[in-house]
Coordinates of C-alpha atoms in Angstrom, one line a residue:
X144 CA 116.9 107.8 -125.0
X145 CA 119.5 109.0 -123.2
X146 CA 118.9 106.8 -120.5
X147 CA 119.6 103.6 -122.8
X148 CA 122.4 105.5 -124.1
X149 CA 124.5 105.5 -120.8
X150 CA 123.1 101.8 -119.8
X151 CA 124.5 100.6 -123.6
X152 CA 127.7 102.5 -122.5
X153 CA 128.0 101.4 -119.1
X154 CA 127.4 97.8 -120.3
X155 CA 130.2 98.1 -122.9
X156 CA 132.8 99.7 -119.8
X157 CA 132.1 96.7 -117.5
X158 CA 132.4 94.3 -120.9
X159 CA 135.8 96.2 -121.5
X160 CA 136.8 96.2 -118.2
X161 CA 136.2 92.5 -117.6
X162 CA 137.4 91.5 -120.6
X163 CA 140.9 93.6 -119.2
X164 CA 141.1 91.8 -116.2
X165 CA 140.8 88.6 -117.9
X166 CA 143.8 89.5 -120.2
X167 CA 146.4 90.8 -117.3
X168 CA 145.3 87.6 -115.3
X169 CA 145.5 84.9 -117.8
X170 CA 148.2 87.2 -120.1
X171 CA 151.2 84.3 -119.7
X172 CA 148.8 81.6 -120.8
X173 CA 147.4 84.5 -123.7
X174 CA 151.6 84.5 -124.3
X175 CA 152.3 81.0 -124.5
X176 CA 149.0 80.3 -126.8
X177 CA 150.3 83.2 -129.4
X178 CA 154.0 82.3 -130.0
X179 CA 153.0 78.5 -130.2
X180 CA 150.1 78.9 -132.6
X181 CA 152.9 81.6 -135.0
X182 CA 155.6 78.6 -134.4
X183 CA 153.1 75.9 -135.6
X184 CA 151.9 77.8 -138.4
X185 CA 155.1 78.5 -139.5
X186 CA 156.1 74.9 -139.2
X187 CA 153.3 73.9 -141.2
X188 CA 153.7 75.8 -144.3
X189 CA 157.4 74.9 -144.1
X190 CA 156.5 71.6 -144.8
X191 CA 154.2 72.6 -147.3
X192 CA 157.7 74.4 -148.6
X193 CA 155.7 78.3 -148.5
X194 CA 158.9 79.6 -147.4
X195 CA 158.2 83.0 -147.4
X196 CA 154.8 82.4 -145.4
X197 CA 156.6 80.2 -143.0
X198 CA 159.3 83.2 -142.1
X199 CA 157.0 85.3 -141.5
X200 CA 154.6 83.5 -139.2
X201 CA 158.2 82.5 -137.5
X202 CA 159.5 86.0 -137.3
X203 CA 155.5 87.0 -135.9
X204 CA 155.9 84.5 -132.6
X205 CA 159.9 85.9 -132.3
X206 CA 158.6 89.9 -132.0
X207 CA 155.7 89.2 -130.3
X208 CA 157.5 87.6 -127.4
X209 CA 160.4 90.0 -127.9
X210 CA 158.4 92.9 -127.8
X211 CA 156.7 91.9 -124.2
X212 CA 160.2 90.7 -122.9
X213 CA 161.6 94.6 -123.9
X214 CA 159.1 95.8 -121.9
X215 CA 159.4 94.4 -119.2
X216 CA 162.9 94.4 -118.9
X217 CA 162.6 98.1 -119.3
X218 CA 160.1 98.1 -116.5
X219 CA 162.7 96.5 -114.2
X220 CA 165.4 98.9 -115.1
X221 CA 163.4 101.8 -114.4
X222 CA 163.0 100.1 -110.8
X223 CA 166.7 99.1 -110.6
X224 CA 166.3 95.8 -111.2
X225 CA 168.8 93.5 -113.4
X226 CA 166.8 90.8 -115.1
X227 CA 167.9 87.4 -116.2
X228 CA 165.6 88.3 -118.9
X229 CA 168.1 90.0 -121.0
X230 CA 169.8 86.6 -122.4
X231 CA 166.5 85.6 -123.8
X232 CA 166.0 89.1 -125.5
X233 CA 169.4 88.5 -126.8
X234 CA 168.7 84.9 -128.1
X235 CA 165.8 86.1 -129.5
X236 CA 167.2 89.6 -131.3
X237 CA 170.4 87.2 -132.7
X238 CA 168.1 84.7 -133.7
X239 CA 166.4 87.4 -136.0
X240 CA 169.8 89.2 -137.1
X241 CA 171.5 85.9 -138.4
X242 CA 168.4 84.5 -139.9
X243 CA 167.6 81.6 -137.4
X244 CA 164.4 82.2 -138.0
X245 CA 163.0 78.9 -136.8
X246 CA 165.5 78.8 -133.6
X247 CA 164.2 81.9 -132.6
X248 CA 160.5 80.9 -132.9
X249 CA 161.3 78.0 -130.5
X250 CA 163.1 80.2 -127.7
X251 CA 160.4 83.0 -127.9
X252 CA 157.7 79.6 -127.4
X253 CA 160.6 78.5 -124.9
X254 CA 160.4 82.0 -123.0
X255 CA 156.7 82.4 -122.7
X256 CA 156.1 78.6 -122.1
X257 CA 158.4 78.9 -119.3
X258 CA 156.6 81.7 -117.7
X259 CA 153.1 80.1 -118.4
X260 CA 154.5 77.0 -116.5
X261 CA 155.4 79.5 -113.5
X262 CA 152.3 81.4 -113.9
X263 CA 151.0 77.4 -113.5
X264 CA 153.0 76.6 -110.6
X265 CA 151.7 79.8 -108.7
X266 CA 148.2 78.9 -109.2
X267 CA 148.9 75.7 -108.1
X268 CA 150.9 76.4 -105.4
X269 CA 148.7 78.9 -103.9
X270 CA 145.7 76.4 -103.5
X271 CA 145.6 76.5 -100.2
X272 CA 145.4 80.2 -100.3
X273 CA 142.8 80.4 -103.1
X274 CA 140.5 77.8 -100.7
X275 CA 140.6 80.7 -97.9
X276 CA 139.9 83.5 -100.6
X277 CA 137.4 81.7 -102.1
X278 CA 135.3 81.1 -98.7
X279 CA 134.7 84.9 -98.1
X280 CA 131.0 85.6 -96.9
X281 CA 129.4 88.1 -99.4
X282 CA 126.2 88.2 -97.1
X283 CA 124.6 87.5 -93.5
X284 CA 121.2 86.8 -92.2
X285 CA 120.5 89.7 -89.6
X286 CA 117.5 89.4 -87.2
X287 CA 115.3 92.4 -86.9
X288 CA 112.9 92.5 -84.5
X289 CA 111.8 88.8 -85.6
X290 CA 111.9 89.7 -89.4
X291 CA 115.0 88.4 -91.4
X292 CA 117.1 90.8 -93.5
X293 CA 120.0 89.4 -95.8
X294 CA 122.3 92.0 -95.5
X295 CA 126.2 92.1 -97.0
X296 CA 128.9 91.5 -94.7
X297 CA 130.0 95.5 -94.9
X298 CA 126.5 96.4 -93.4
X299 CA 127.3 94.2 -90.1
X300 CA 127.9 96.6 -86.8
X301 CA 128.6 95.2 -83.7
X302 CA 125.3 94.4 -81.4
X303 CA 123.5 93.3 -84.6
X304 CA 121.9 89.5 -84.3
X305 CA 122.9 87.1 -86.9
X306 CA 121.5 83.7 -88.1
X307 CA 124.5 81.3 -89.0
X308 CA 122.7 78.7 -91.1
X309 CA 124.0 75.1 -92.0
X310 CA 126.8 75.4 -94.1
X311 CA 127.3 79.4 -93.7
X312 CA 130.4 81.0 -93.5
X313 CA 130.2 82.7 -89.9
X314 CA 130.7 86.5 -91.7
X315 CA 132.4 88.3 -88.6
X316 CA 133.6 87.2 -84.7
X317 CA 130.6 87.1 -82.5
X318 CA 129.3 85.5 -79.5
X319 CA 127.1 82.4 -79.8
X320 CA 123.5 83.2 -78.1
X321 CA 121.6 80.8 -77.3
X322 CA 121.7 76.9 -78.1
X323 CA 125.2 75.6 -79.0
X324 CA 126.9 76.0 -82.3
X325 CA 128.8 73.5 -83.8
X326 CA 131.5 74.8 -85.8
X327 CA 134.0 73.8 -88.5
X328 CA 137.4 75.8 -88.0
X329 CA 139.6 73.6 -90.7
X330 CA 139.9 76.6 -92.4
X331 CA 141.3 78.7 -89.5
X332 CA 143.1 76.1 -88.3
X333 CA 143.6 72.9 -89.8
X334 CA 142.0 71.2 -87.1
X335 CA 139.8 68.7 -89.2
X336 CA 137.3 68.1 -86.4
X337 CA 133.9 70.3 -85.7
X338 CA 134.0 72.4 -82.4
X339 CA 131.4 72.9 -79.9
X340 CA 131.1 76.3 -79.0
X341 CA 128.2 77.1 -75.8
X342 CA 126.5 80.5 -74.8
X343 CA 128.6 83.4 -74.7
X344 CA 131.7 81.5 -76.0
X345 CA 133.5 83.7 -79.3
X346 CA 133.6 82.1 -82.3
X347 CA 135.9 83.5 -85.1
X348 CA 135.0 84.3 -88.7
X349 CA 135.7 82.4 -91.3
X350 CA 134.7 79.3 -89.8
X351 CA 131.3 77.2 -90.6
X352 CA 128.3 75.8 -89.7
X353 CA 128.6 72.8 -89.4
X354 CA 125.7 71.8 -87.2
X355 CA 121.9 73.3 -87.0
X356 CA 121.6 76.6 -87.1
X357 CA 122.8 79.1 -84.4
X358 CA 122.3 82.7 -83.3
X359 CA 125.1 85.1 -83.3
X360 CA 125.8 87.9 -82.0
X361 CA 128.3 90.4 -84.0
X362 CA 131.0 91.5 -82.1
X363 CA 133.0 93.4 -84.7
X364 CA 132.9 94.4 -87.7
X365 CA 134.0 92.5 -90.8
X366 CA 136.9 94.2 -92.0
X367 CA 137.9 94.4 -87.9
X368 CA 137.7 90.0 -87.8
X369 CA 139.7 87.3 -87.6
X370 CA 139.1 85.8 -91.1
X371 CA 139.5 89.6 -92.8
X372 CA 143.0 89.9 -91.3
X373 CA 144.2 86.4 -92.6
X374 CA 142.9 87.5 -96.1
X375 CA 145.4 90.7 -95.5
X376 CA 147.8 88.1 -94.5
X377 CA 147.1 85.8 -97.5
X378 CA 147.7 88.7 -99.9
X379 CA 150.9 90.0 -98.1
X380 CA 152.4 86.6 -98.7
X381 CA 151.4 86.4 -102.2
X382 CA 153.5 89.5 -102.9
X383 CA 157.0 89.2 -102.0
X384 CA 160.6 88.8 -103.1
X385 CA 162.4 87.0 -100.9
X386 CA 166.6 87.4 -100.4
X387 CA 167.4 84.3 -102.3
X388 CA 165.5 85.8 -105.2
X389 CA 168.1 88.9 -105.2
X390 CA 170.9 86.5 -105.3
X391 CA 169.2 84.9 -108.2
X392 CA 169.2 88.5 -109.8
X393 CA 172.8 89.1 -109.1
X394 CA 174.1 85.7 -110.5
X395 CA 172.5 86.7 -113.4
X396 CA 175.2 89.4 -114.1
X397 CA 177.5 86.9 -113.6
X398 CA 175.8 84.6 -115.9
X399 CA 175.2 86.9 -118.7
X400 CA 179.1 87.7 -118.7
X401 CA 180.0 83.6 -118.8
X402 CA 177.7 83.4 -121.6
X403 CA 178.7 86.4 -123.6
X404 CA 182.5 85.2 -122.6
X405 CA 181.5 81.5 -124.0
X406 CA 179.7 82.2 -127.1
X407 CA 182.1 85.2 -128.4
X408 CA 185.2 82.3 -127.7
X409 CA 183.3 80.0 -129.7
X410 CA 182.9 82.4 -132.7
X411 CA 186.6 83.6 -132.3
X412 CA 188.0 79.6 -132.5
X413 CA 185.5 78.1 -135.0
X414 CA 184.7 81.8 -137.6
X415 CA 181.2 80.4 -137.0
X416 CA 178.8 83.2 -136.0
X417 CA 175.9 80.9 -135.4
X418 CA 177.6 79.5 -132.4
X419 CA 177.0 82.5 -130.9
X420 CA 173.5 82.1 -131.1
X421 CA 173.8 78.7 -130.2
X422 CA 175.4 79.4 -127.4
X423 CA 172.8 82.2 -126.2
X424 CA 169.9 79.3 -127.0
X425 CA 171.4 77.2 -124.2
X426 CA 171.9 79.7 -122.1
X427 CA 168.8 81.5 -121.9
X428 CA 168.2 81.4 -118.2
X429 CA 164.4 80.1 -117.3
X430 CA 165.8 77.7 -114.5
X431 CA 167.6 80.7 -112.8
X432 CA 164.2 82.6 -113.0
X433 CA 161.4 80.1 -112.4
X434 CA 162.7 77.4 -110.0
X435 CA 163.0 79.8 -107.0
X436 CA 159.8 81.8 -107.0
X437 CA 158.0 78.4 -107.9
X438 CA 159.8 76.4 -104.7
X439 CA 158.4 79.0 -102.4
X440 CA 155.5 80.0 -103.3
X441 CA 154.8 76.4 -103.2
X442 CA 156.1 76.2 -99.9
X443 CA 154.0 78.8 -98.6
X444 CA 150.9 77.2 -99.8
X445 CA 151.8 73.8 -98.5
X446 CA 152.1 75.8 -94.9
X447 CA 149.0 78.0 -95.0
X448 CA 146.8 74.4 -95.9
X449 CA 148.7 73.3 -92.4
X450 CA 147.0 76.2 -90.8
X451 CA 150.3 78.3 -91.2
X452 CA 150.5 81.7 -92.6
X453 CA 154.1 82.7 -93.6
X454 CA 153.6 86.6 -94.9
X455 CA 155.7 86.3 -97.7
X456 CA 158.8 84.3 -99.4
X457 CA 161.2 86.9 -97.8
X458 CA 160.2 85.4 -94.6
X459 CA 160.0 82.0 -95.6
X460 CA 163.9 82.3 -96.5
X461 CA 164.8 84.0 -93.4
X462 CA 163.0 81.2 -91.3
X463 CA 164.8 78.8 -93.0
X464 CA 168.1 80.1 -91.2
X465 CA 166.6 80.0 -88.1
X466 CA 169.0 78.9 -85.1
X467 CA 168.2 80.6 -82.2
X468 CA 164.6 80.3 -80.3
X469 CA 163.1 82.4 -78.0
X470 CA 159.7 81.4 -76.6
X471 CA 157.1 83.6 -74.7
X472 CA 155.7 81.6 -71.2
X473 CA 152.0 81.9 -71.0
X474 CA 149.9 81.4 -73.5
X475 CA 152.5 79.8 -76.0
X476 CA 154.3 77.1 -73.9
X477 CA 151.1 77.0 -71.6
X478 CA 147.6 77.5 -72.4
X479 CA 147.2 80.6 -71.4
X480 CA 144.3 79.8 -69.1
X481 CA 144.0 79.1 -64.9
X482 CA 143.2 75.5 -64.0
X483 CA 142.6 74.7 -60.5
X484 CA 145.5 72.6 -59.3
X485 CA 144.6 71.7 -55.7
X486 CA 142.0 72.5 -53.2
X487 CA 143.8 73.4 -49.7
X488 CA 142.6 73.8 -45.9
X489 CA 139.8 71.5 -45.2
X490 CA 139.2 68.0 -45.4
X491 CA 136.4 67.8 -47.6
X492 CA 137.9 69.4 -51.0
X493 CA 134.7 68.5 -53.2
X494 CA 132.3 70.3 -50.6
X495 CA 134.2 73.4 -50.6
X496 CA 134.6 73.5 -54.5
X497 CA 131.0 72.9 -54.6
X498 CA 129.8 76.1 -52.3
X499 CA 132.9 78.0 -54.6
X500 CA 131.7 77.1 -57.8
X501 CA 127.8 77.9 -57.4
X502 CA 129.4 81.1 -56.1
X503 CA 131.4 81.9 -59.1
X504 CA 128.3 80.7 -61.5
X505 CA 127.8 85.1 -61.1
X506 CA 131.2 85.7 -62.3
X507 CA 132.8 86.1 -65.9
X508 CA 136.2 86.0 -64.4
X509 CA 139.2 83.9 -65.7
X510 CA 139.8 82.4 -61.9
X511 CA 135.7 82.0 -61.4
X512 CA 135.3 80.2 -64.6
X513 CA 138.3 78.3 -63.6
X514 CA 136.8 77.0 -60.9
X515 CA 133.1 76.3 -62.4
X516 CA 135.0 74.1 -64.8
X517 CA 136.8 71.9 -61.8
X518 CA 133.4 71.7 -60.6
X519 CA 131.7 70.5 -63.3
X520 CA 134.4 67.9 -64.4
X521 CA 134.1 66.2 -61.0
X522 CA 130.5 66.4 -61.6
X523 CA 129.5 68.1 -58.3
X524 CA 125.6 69.4 -58.6
X525 CA 126.0 73.6 -58.3
X526 CA 123.2 75.3 -57.1
X527 CA 121.9 78.7 -58.3
X528 CA 123.8 81.8 -56.7
X529 CA 121.5 84.4 -54.3
X530 CA 122.0 88.2 -54.0
X531 CA 125.1 87.8 -55.9
X532 CA 127.6 90.6 -55.9
X533 CA 131.2 90.8 -57.6
X534 CA 133.8 92.9 -57.4
X535 CA 136.1 93.2 -60.2
X536 CA 139.1 91.6 -60.3
X537 CA 138.9 90.7 -56.5
X538 CA 135.9 88.3 -55.5
X539 CA 132.2 87.3 -55.5
X540 CA 130.0 87.1 -52.8
X541 CA 126.9 85.4 -52.7
X542 CA 124.0 83.4 -50.7
X543 CA 124.1 79.6 -51.7
X544 CA 121.8 77.2 -50.1
X545 CA 121.2 80.3 -47.4
X546 CA 124.9 80.7 -46.3
X547 CA 127.0 83.5 -47.4
X548 CA 129.8 82.2 -49.3
X549 CA 132.8 84.5 -50.6
X550 CA 135.5 83.8 -53.0
X551 CA 138.0 85.9 -53.3
X552 CA 141.9 87.1 -52.5
X553 CA 143.2 88.1 -49.1
X554 CA 142.4 92.0 -49.7
X555 CA 138.6 90.9 -50.7
X556 CA 138.3 88.9 -47.9
X557 CA 139.4 91.8 -45.2
X558 CA 137.2 94.2 -47.1
X559 CA 134.1 91.7 -46.1
X560 CA 135.8 92.4 -42.1
X561 CA 136.9 88.7 -42.5
X562 CA 140.7 88.1 -41.3
X563 CA 141.9 85.2 -43.2
X564 CA 143.2 82.6 -40.2
X565 CA 145.1 80.4 -42.9
X566 CA 147.8 82.1 -45.5
X567 CA 147.2 81.4 -48.7
X568 CA 150.6 80.3 -50.9
X569 CA 149.9 83.2 -53.4
X570 CA 147.5 85.7 -53.6
X571 CA 147.9 85.4 -57.9
X572 CA 147.9 81.9 -57.8
X573 CA 145.1 80.9 -54.9
X574 CA 141.7 82.3 -53.8
X575 CA 140.6 82.2 -50.4
X576 CA 137.0 80.5 -49.8
X577 CA 134.9 82.0 -47.0
X578 CA 131.3 80.3 -45.4
X579 CA 129.7 82.6 -42.7
X580 CA 132.3 84.5 -41.0
X581 CA 135.2 82.2 -41.4
X582 CA 137.9 81.3 -44.3
X583 CA 137.4 77.3 -44.8
X584 CA 140.0 76.5 -47.2
X585 CA 141.8 78.0 -50.8
X586 CA 141.9 77.0 -54.4
X587 CA 145.3 77.2 -55.9
X588 CA 145.5 78.0 -59.6
X589 CA 147.9 76.9 -62.4
X590 CA 148.5 77.3 -65.5
X591 CA 149.1 74.2 -67.8
X592 CA 151.8 73.3 -70.2
X593 CA 150.5 72.3 -73.4
X594 CA 150.6 68.7 -74.3
X595 CA 152.8 68.8 -77.3
X596 CA 155.7 71.1 -75.7
X597 CA 157.8 68.7 -74.9
X598 CA 157.9 66.6 -78.3
X599 CA 158.1 70.1 -79.9
X600 CA 161.0 71.2 -77.6
X601 CA 162.7 67.4 -78.5
X602 CA 161.6 68.1 -82.5
X603 CA 163.8 71.4 -82.7
X604 CA 166.6 70.1 -81.0
X605 CA 166.7 67.2 -83.6
X606 CA 166.4 70.2 -86.3
X607 CA 169.5 71.6 -85.2
X608 CA 168.2 74.7 -83.3
X609 CA 171.7 75.2 -81.2
X610 CA 170.2 77.4 -78.6
X611 CA 166.7 77.3 -76.4
X612 CA 165.7 79.8 -73.8
X613 CA 162.2 81.1 -72.1
X614 CA 161.6 84.5 -71.7
X615 CA 158.5 85.2 -69.2
X616 CA 156.6 88.2 -67.3
X617 CA 156.1 85.4 -64.3
X618 CA 158.5 85.2 -61.1
X619 CA 161.7 83.4 -61.6
X620 CA 160.2 79.9 -59.8
X621 CA 157.4 79.3 -61.6
X622 CA 159.3 80.4 -65.1
X623 CA 162.2 78.0 -63.9
X624 CA 159.8 75.0 -63.8
X625 CA 158.8 75.2 -66.7
X626 CA 162.5 76.0 -68.4
X627 CA 163.5 72.9 -66.8
X628 CA 160.6 70.4 -67.3
X629 CA 161.3 70.9 -71.4
X630 CA 165.2 71.0 -71.2
X631 CA 165.9 74.4 -72.1
X632 CA 169.1 76.3 -72.2
X633 CA 168.6 79.2 -70.5
X634 CA 165.2 81.5 -68.2
X635 CA 165.0 85.3 -67.7
X636 CA 161.8 86.1 -65.5
X637 CA 159.7 89.1 -64.0
X638 CA 160.6 90.8 -67.5
X639 CA 158.4 93.9 -69.1
X640 CA 157.8 94.3 -73.0
X641 CA 161.1 96.1 -72.9
X642 CA 163.3 93.8 -71.5
X643 CA 162.0 91.1 -74.0
X644 CA 163.2 93.1 -76.7
X645 CA 166.8 93.9 -75.2
X646 CA 167.1 89.6 -75.1
X647 CA 166.2 88.8 -78.5
X648 CA 168.5 91.9 -79.4
X649 CA 171.3 90.8 -77.2
X650 CA 170.7 87.0 -78.5
X651 CA 170.9 87.9 -82.2
X652 CA 174.8 88.6 -82.0
X653 CA 174.7 85.0 -81.4
X654 CA 172.9 83.9 -84.7
X655 CA 169.6 84.2 -86.3
X656 CA 166.9 84.5 -84.0
X657 CA 162.9 83.9 -83.9
X658 CA 160.7 84.8 -81.3
X659 CA 157.9 82.6 -80.4
X660 CA 154.6 84.3 -78.6
X661 CA 151.3 84.9 -78.8
X662 CA 151.4 87.9 -80.7
X663 CA 149.2 90.6 -78.5
X664 CA 152.1 91.2 -75.0
X665 CA 155.0 90.2 -77.2
X666 CA 154.6 92.5 -80.1
X667 CA 158.0 94.6 -79.7
X668 CA 159.6 91.2 -79.7
X669 CA 158.4 89.9 -82.1
X670 CA 159.4 92.5 -84.3
X671 CA 163.1 92.8 -83.1
X672 CA 163.5 89.2 -83.9
X673 CA 164.7 88.1 -87.4
X674 CA 161.2 85.8 -87.2
X675 CA 158.5 86.8 -85.2
X676 CA 155.9 83.9 -84.8
X677 CA 152.7 84.1 -83.0
X678 CA 150.4 81.6 -81.8
X679 CA 147.3 83.1 -82.2
X680 CA 145.0 82.4 -79.3
X681 CA 142.0 85.0 -78.8
X682 CA 143.2 87.7 -80.7
X683 CA 143.9 87.0 -84.2
X684 CA 144.3 90.2 -85.1
X685 CA 147.0 91.2 -83.3
X686 CA 149.0 88.2 -83.6
X687 CA 149.1 88.7 -87.7
X688 CA 150.1 92.5 -87.2
X689 CA 152.8 91.7 -84.8
X690 CA 154.5 88.7 -86.5
X691 CA 156.2 87.3 -89.5
X692 CA 154.3 83.9 -89.0
X693 CA 151.2 83.3 -87.6
X694 CA 149.8 80.0 -86.1
X695 CA 146.1 80.0 -86.9
X696 CA 146.2 76.3 -84.8
X697 CA 147.2 76.6 -81.2
X698 CA 150.0 73.1 -81.2
X699 CA 153.4 74.0 -80.6
X700 CA 153.7 71.7 -83.4
X701 CA 153.2 74.4 -85.8
X702 CA 156.9 76.1 -84.8
X703 CA 158.6 72.5 -85.9
X704 CA 156.7 72.3 -89.1
X705 CA 157.2 75.9 -90.2
X706 CA 160.7 75.5 -89.9
X707 CA 160.8 72.2 -91.7
X708 CA 158.7 73.5 -94.4
X709 CA 161.3 76.8 -94.8
X710 CA 164.1 74.7 -94.8
X711 CA 163.1 72.0 -97.5
X712 CA 161.9 74.8 -99.5
X713 CA 164.9 76.8 -99.8
X714 CA 166.9 73.4 -100.4
X715 CA 165.0 72.5 -103.2
X716 CA 165.1 76.2 -104.6
X717 CA 169.1 75.7 -104.6
X718 CA 168.6 72.2 -106.2
X719 CA 166.5 73.2 -108.9
X720 CA 168.9 75.9 -109.9
X721 CA 172.0 74.3 -109.6
X722 CA 170.5 71.6 -111.8
X723 CA 169.3 74.0 -114.4
X724 CA 172.3 76.2 -114.7
X725 CA 174.5 73.3 -114.4
X726 CA 172.7 71.5 -117.2
X727 CA 172.5 74.8 -119.2
X728 CA 176.4 75.0 -119.0
X729 CA 176.9 71.8 -120.0
X730 CA 174.8 72.7 -123.1
X731 CA 176.9 75.8 -123.8
X732 CA 179.9 73.8 -124.1
X733 CA 178.1 71.6 -126.4
X734 CA 176.6 74.1 -128.6
X735 CA 180.0 76.1 -128.3
X736 CA 182.3 73.6 -129.8
X737 CA 179.7 73.2 -132.8
X738 CA 177.9 69.8 -131.8
X739 CA 174.4 71.2 -130.3
X740 CA 172.9 73.7 -133.0
X741 CA 170.3 76.5 -132.0
X742 CA 167.4 74.4 -132.6
X743 CA 167.7 71.4 -131.2
X744 CA 169.7 73.7 -128.2
X745 CA 166.6 75.4 -127.9
X746 CA 164.9 72.0 -127.7
X747 CA 166.8 71.0 -125.0
X748 CA 167.1 73.9 -123.2
X749 CA 162.9 73.7 -123.2
X750 CA 163.3 70.0 -121.4
X751 CA 165.3 71.6 -118.7
X752 CA 162.8 74.0 -118.0
X753 CA 160.3 71.8 -117.3
X754 CA 162.6 69.5 -115.3
X755 CA 163.3 72.3 -113.1
X756 CA 159.6 73.4 -112.5
X757 CA 158.4 70.1 -111.5
X758 CA 161.2 69.5 -108.8
X759 CA 160.7 73.0 -107.8
X760 CA 157.3 71.5 -106.9
X761 CA 158.5 68.8 -104.8
X762 CA 157.7 71.8 -102.2
X763 CA 154.4 71.3 -102.0
X764 CA 154.0 67.8 -101.0

């Protein structure tokens, strides 16, 4: 019996919690529908000439919204904020005082409708982010001794063997085990085409399986994986108050003063106290309340749909003011991965490259992978390495087709008893190749410039960025070659993380600065800039923590797009405010001279509100 009672209590508690959640989530809609219902019912009774019932219903519409509005005003004042809602509250209270119940009810519906429009606009504007949130996987299929077990993603541990079925969202970061995986990363990067991942390559959580089922070895827990960091970043972006918001709040004080002055002057000049209400009604500042948040949230959503995560409205507003950009080099302007640029010291470079690549099959070093990749691109037939041994970070030794092959730097070669007779161009940019006891040649590497780097810099110039510079930890000659090729205004090289921070701080004296880096070794400089923008490569988690803006895609065009979206969103917000307040000011004059009664004024103000919100939503396109 007690268990049945407990179950009943739990059922009602769950129902109550669900109801509370729905009311809180849809409160603007509930408030608007309530106010509209009472207004409509009041008008019906007025037409039927049931005056008392009509007045009661109209007053109820007014009181419901006014009570909620007063509660909101008090809450803001306790937080030290001055709300523009005070003018709307004065208009409703004045309507009740003067017995203008219909005008008051229209104002209440107008105000509730304004908040509903804002609610609707936010929901539509956040659709790009909602797509991310709705894709959160709840469970995964773990393979355990040949058995398949469905487990919650929170139970996944590094090293778990998971089966990712066709259409599944990858629940955690991990490496492909076995067959090739065909993955759709559009939710993370905006890239529409599926990407192939082979044995040992890392797949980020949040991508979806666009091909046959594949095996994944988890490398992180769910809470530490890429997608979890993206979602936390999305939540941050949805809860922010931009500086332009605070400007609107300060404008509200002056607008309230102007409204009261016009209303008082109208009454003093005409002796008609109803004109005080008429002025207040058309001065209800919904355009100022709605335009800014709708436009900025719309801008954030548009950026998110393109793989650009902006941490909030404040960041978007700061981004719109950027005048100077400092770029990191490695992984930002370049692809961040070494590639073979030349094979030196031999008459048969393909033969030398084939031997080196065969030895490097036993290595996981980035330079080794670059050698293997170059050999494969030349369609060279590689041999299986025997008796392979690698000294981490220095070189690899293996028997290839019965011959001893060494690939590594000069120090590694000397440690094996071979004295290089040829000089490597640069130990950090090349690897010596030895066969037997002789150095036969060297392989030189380079970090290629991103394919869209030149066009991105040109587009930034067209946007009016007045100074673009390069700050790199690489050697001066390497950094200068990149800067000259891109036509940058300045270059500084051989920099430590602290040096980059100092450059950012020094440059901020010349204007608002954005630092663009890979979000890992550039973290201090990203934090020091007015806006830090990280191009997420392999470590999105570090990028999301370090920067204000994260490009989930790897292209530099995202930098240009982010600036364009920010500037356009701010322009639309200010246009909407100016148009709304301008129209309200004209209506105030007409109301003050008696040409616009309270009821008609309320209807006109509602039309202004709708126009302002629709204009602000242009930031989505």
